[in-house]
Amino acid sequence: GWPALGDAVEDNPWLGDVLAQLAPILLVVLIALLPIILVQFAKLEGHISHASLQAALFGKLAIFQLIQIFFIQALAGSVFGQLEKFIDSPGPAILDALGNSLPG
């Protein structure tokens, strides 16, 4: 997506390793900050008691984890895997994918 970034990685090979570690680190930071952010949302919803805030937080965290793990990571992994096959050999890869997914 970013040609300048590709040039920088080619000039400095260690930068590729740093960038490969950046996404998981940012995800950990997001997950660490998420309870703080979601408690503020729960307060805006009108939850007053500590137990009510914690229950709302738990529900929001559970929904986030379900969406993050099952939908985003699973679908992105399979979609990007198929996309790479389609780019490498468009004709046969698309026909194979359709043949394997269609019933009958």
PDB file of C-alpha atoms in Angstrom:
ATOM      1  CA  GLY A   1       0.000   0.000   0.000  1.00  0.00           C
ATOM      2  CA  TRP A   2       2.779   2.473   0.815  1.00  0.00           C
ATOM      3  CA  PRO A   3       5.670   2.512  -1.654  1.00  0.00           C
ATOM      4  CA  ALA A   4       7.878   4.657   0.594  1.00  0.00           C
ATOM      5  CA  LEU A   5       7.502   2.126   3.398  1.00  0.00           C
ATOM      6  CA  GLY A   6       8.549  -0.681   1.054  1.00  0.00           C
ATOM      7  CA  ASP A   7      11.621   1.287   0.065  1.00  0.00           C
ATOM      8  CA  ALA A   8      12.463   1.919   3.724  1.00  0.00           C
ATOM      9  CA  VAL A   9      12.172  -1.796   4.522  1.00  0.00           C
ATOM     10  CA  GLU A  10      14.423  -2.664   1.570  1.00  0.00           C
ATOM     11  CA  ASP A  11      17.028  -0.144   2.738  1.00  0.00           C
ATOM     12  CA  ASN A  12      16.777  -1.245   6.402  1.00  0.00           C
ATOM     13  CA  PRO A  13      15.933  -4.967   6.697  1.00  0.00           C
ATOM     14  CA  TRP A  14      15.539  -4.744  10.471  1.00  0.00           C
ATOM     15  CA  LEU A  15      12.563  -2.418   9.940  1.00  0.00           C
ATOM     16  CA  GLY A  16      10.528  -5.321   8.544  1.00  0.00           C
ATOM     17  CA  ASP A  17      10.964  -7.203  11.823  1.00  0.00           C
ATOM     18  CA  VAL A  18       9.928  -4.135  13.806  1.00  0.00           C
ATOM     19  CA  LEU A  19       6.804  -3.634  11.688  1.00  0.00           C
ATOM     20  CA  ALA A  20       5.917  -7.335  11.972  1.00  0.00           C
ATOM     21  CA  GLN A  21       5.888  -6.962  15.770  1.00  0.00           C
ATOM     22  CA  LEU A  22       3.958  -3.692  15.736  1.00  0.00           C
ATOM     23  CA  ALA A  23       0.484  -5.108  14.989  1.00  0.00           C
ATOM     24  CA  PRO A  24       0.425  -7.586  17.907  1.00  0.00           C
ATOM     25  CA  ILE A  25       1.808  -4.942  20.267  1.00  0.00           C
ATOM     26  CA  LEU A  26      -0.869  -2.449  19.221  1.00  0.00           C
ATOM     27  CA  LEU A  27      -3.545  -5.118  19.709  1.00  0.00           C
ATOM     28  CA  VAL A  28      -2.279  -5.801  23.246  1.00  0.00           C
ATOM     29  CA  VAL A  29      -2.324  -2.063  24.009  1.00  0.00           C
ATOM     30  CA  LEU A  30      -5.888  -1.807  22.680  1.00  0.00           C
ATOM     31  CA  ILE A  31      -7.023  -4.760  24.780  1.00  0.00           C
ATOM     32  CA  ALA A  32      -5.335  -3.249  27.850  1.00  0.00           C
ATOM     33  CA  LEU A  33      -7.073   0.108  27.340  1.00  0.00           C
ATOM     34  CA  LEU A  34     -10.419  -1.361  26.327  1.00  0.00           C
ATOM     35  CA  PRO A  35     -11.845  -1.858  29.855  1.00  0.00           C
ATOM     36  CA  ILE A  36     -11.117   1.783  30.719  1.00  0.00           C
ATOM     37  CA  ILE A  37     -12.830   2.999  27.555  1.00  0.00           C
ATOM     38  CA  LEU A  38     -15.810   0.652  27.904  1.00  0.00           C
ATOM     39  CA  VAL A  39     -16.404   1.626  31.558  1.00  0.00           C
ATOM     40  CA  GLN A  40     -16.706   5.222  30.396  1.00  0.00           C
ATOM     41  CA  PHE A  41     -19.256   4.135  27.792  1.00  0.00           C
ATOM     42  CA  ALA A  42     -21.167   2.226  30.479  1.00  0.00           C
ATOM     43  CA  LYS A  43     -21.226   5.356  32.662  1.00  0.00           C
ATOM     44  CA  LEU A  44     -22.621   7.327  29.721  1.00  0.00           C
ATOM     45  CA  GLU A  45     -25.333   4.675  29.380  1.00  0.00           C
ATOM     46  CA  GLY A  46     -26.479   5.524  32.889  1.00  0.00           C
ATOM     47  CA  HIS A  47     -25.140   2.616  34.955  1.00  0.00           C
ATOM     48  CA  ILE A  48     -24.553   3.920  38.467  1.00  0.00           C
ATOM     49  CA  SER A  49     -23.607   1.046  40.762  1.00  0.00           C
ATOM     50  CA  HIS A  50     -20.252  -0.672  40.590  1.00  0.00           C
ATOM     51  CA  ALA A  51     -21.898  -4.059  39.995  1.00  0.00           C
ATOM     52  CA  SER A  52     -23.963  -2.653  37.137  1.00  0.00           C
ATOM     53  CA  LEU A  53     -20.852  -1.060  35.594  1.00  0.00           C
ATOM     54  CA  GLN A  54     -18.928  -4.331  35.867  1.00  0.00           C
ATOM     55  CA  ALA A  55     -21.804  -6.308  34.306  1.00  0.00           C
ATOM     56  CA  ALA A  56     -22.018  -3.858  31.403  1.00  0.00           C
ATOM     57  CA  LEU A  57     -18.222  -3.993  31.001  1.00  0.00           C
ATOM     58  CA  PHE A  58     -18.242  -7.789  30.956  1.00  0.00           C
ATOM     59  CA  GLY A  59     -20.918  -7.871  28.266  1.00  0.00           C
ATOM     60  CA  LYS A  60     -19.081  -5.377  26.090  1.00  0.00           C
ATOM     61  CA  LEU A  61     -15.747  -7.177  26.507  1.00  0.00           C
ATOM     62  CA  ALA A  62     -17.348 -10.512  25.612  1.00  0.00           C
ATOM     63  CA  ILE A  63     -18.880  -9.054  22.462  1.00  0.00           C
ATOM     64  CA  PHE A  64     -15.550  -7.437  21.512  1.00  0.00           C
ATOM     65  CA  GLN A  65     -13.687 -10.727  21.980  1.00  0.00           C
ATOM     66  CA  LEU A  66     -16.236 -12.665  19.917  1.00  0.00           C
ATOM     67  CA  ILE A  67     -16.091 -10.171  17.091  1.00  0.00           C
ATOM     68  CA  GLN A  68     -12.298  -9.836  17.230  1.00  0.00           C
ATOM     69  CA  ILE A  69     -11.452 -13.525  17.427  1.00  0.00           C
ATOM     70  CA  PHE A  70     -14.114 -15.213  15.368  1.00  0.00           C
ATOM     71  CA  PHE A  71     -15.047 -12.685  12.760  1.00  0.00           C
ATOM     72  CA  ILE A  72     -12.111 -10.384  12.156  1.00  0.00           C
ATOM     73  CA  GLN A  73      -9.158 -12.741  12.582  1.00  0.00           C
ATOM     74  CA  ALA A  74     -10.766 -15.906  11.205  1.00  0.00           C
ATOM     75  CA  LEU A  75     -12.379 -14.250   8.215  1.00  0.00           C
ATOM     76  CA  ALA A  76      -9.411 -12.021   7.463  1.00  0.00           C
ATOM     77  CA  GLY A  77      -7.054 -14.993   7.530  1.00  0.00           C
ATOM     78  CA  SER A  78      -9.175 -17.059   5.187  1.00  0.00           C
ATOM     79  CA  VAL A  79     -10.068 -14.168   2.876  1.00  0.00           C
ATOM     80  CA  PHE A  80      -6.467 -12.998   2.558  1.00  0.00           C
ATOM     81  CA  GLY A  81      -5.304 -16.578   2.003  1.00  0.00           C
ATOM     82  CA  GLN A  82      -7.769 -17.006  -0.842  1.00  0.00           C
ATOM     83  CA  LEU A  83      -6.965 -13.555  -2.189  1.00  0.00           C
ATOM     84  CA  GLU A  84      -3.287 -14.469  -2.491  1.00  0.00           C
ATOM     85  CA  LYS A  85      -4.239 -17.597  -4.449  1.00  0.00           C
ATOM     86  CA  PHE A  86      -6.505 -15.546  -6.733  1.00  0.00           C
ATOM     87  CA  ILE A  87      -3.750 -13.034  -7.433  1.00  0.00           C
ATOM     88  CA  ASP A  88      -1.122 -15.704  -8.130  1.00  0.00           C
ATOM     89  CA  SER A  89      -3.264 -17.699 -10.562  1.00  0.00           C
ATOM     90  CA  PRO A  90      -6.631 -16.024 -11.188  1.00  0.00           C
ATOM     91  CA  GLY A  91      -8.318 -18.556 -13.453  1.00  0.00           C
ATOM     92  CA  PRO A  92      -7.648 -21.912 -11.792  1.00  0.00           C
ATOM     93  CA  ALA A  93      -7.774 -20.603  -8.208  1.00  0.00           C
ATOM     94  CA  ILE A  94     -11.212 -19.018  -8.635  1.00  0.00           C
ATOM     95  CA  LEU A  95     -12.609 -22.105 -10.350  1.00  0.00           C
ATOM     96  CA  ASP A  96     -11.178 -24.390  -7.637  1.00  0.00           C
ATOM     97  CA  ALA A  97     -12.598 -22.196  -4.868  1.00  0.00           C
ATOM     98  CA  LEU A  98     -16.030 -22.146  -6.482  1.00  0.00           C
ATOM     99  CA  GLY A  99     -15.910 -25.873  -7.157  1.00  0.00           C
ATOM    100  CA  ASN A 100     -15.060 -26.649  -3.544  1.00  0.00           C
ATOM    101  CA  SER A 101     -17.654 -24.311  -2.042  1.00  0.00           C
ATOM    102  CA  LEU A 102     -20.668 -25.067  -4.239  1.00  0.00           C
ATOM    103  CA  PRO A 103     -22.823 -28.033  -3.196  1.00  0.00           C
ATOM    104  CA  GLY A 104     -23.270 -31.045  -5.380  1.00  0.00           C
TER     105      GLY A 104
END
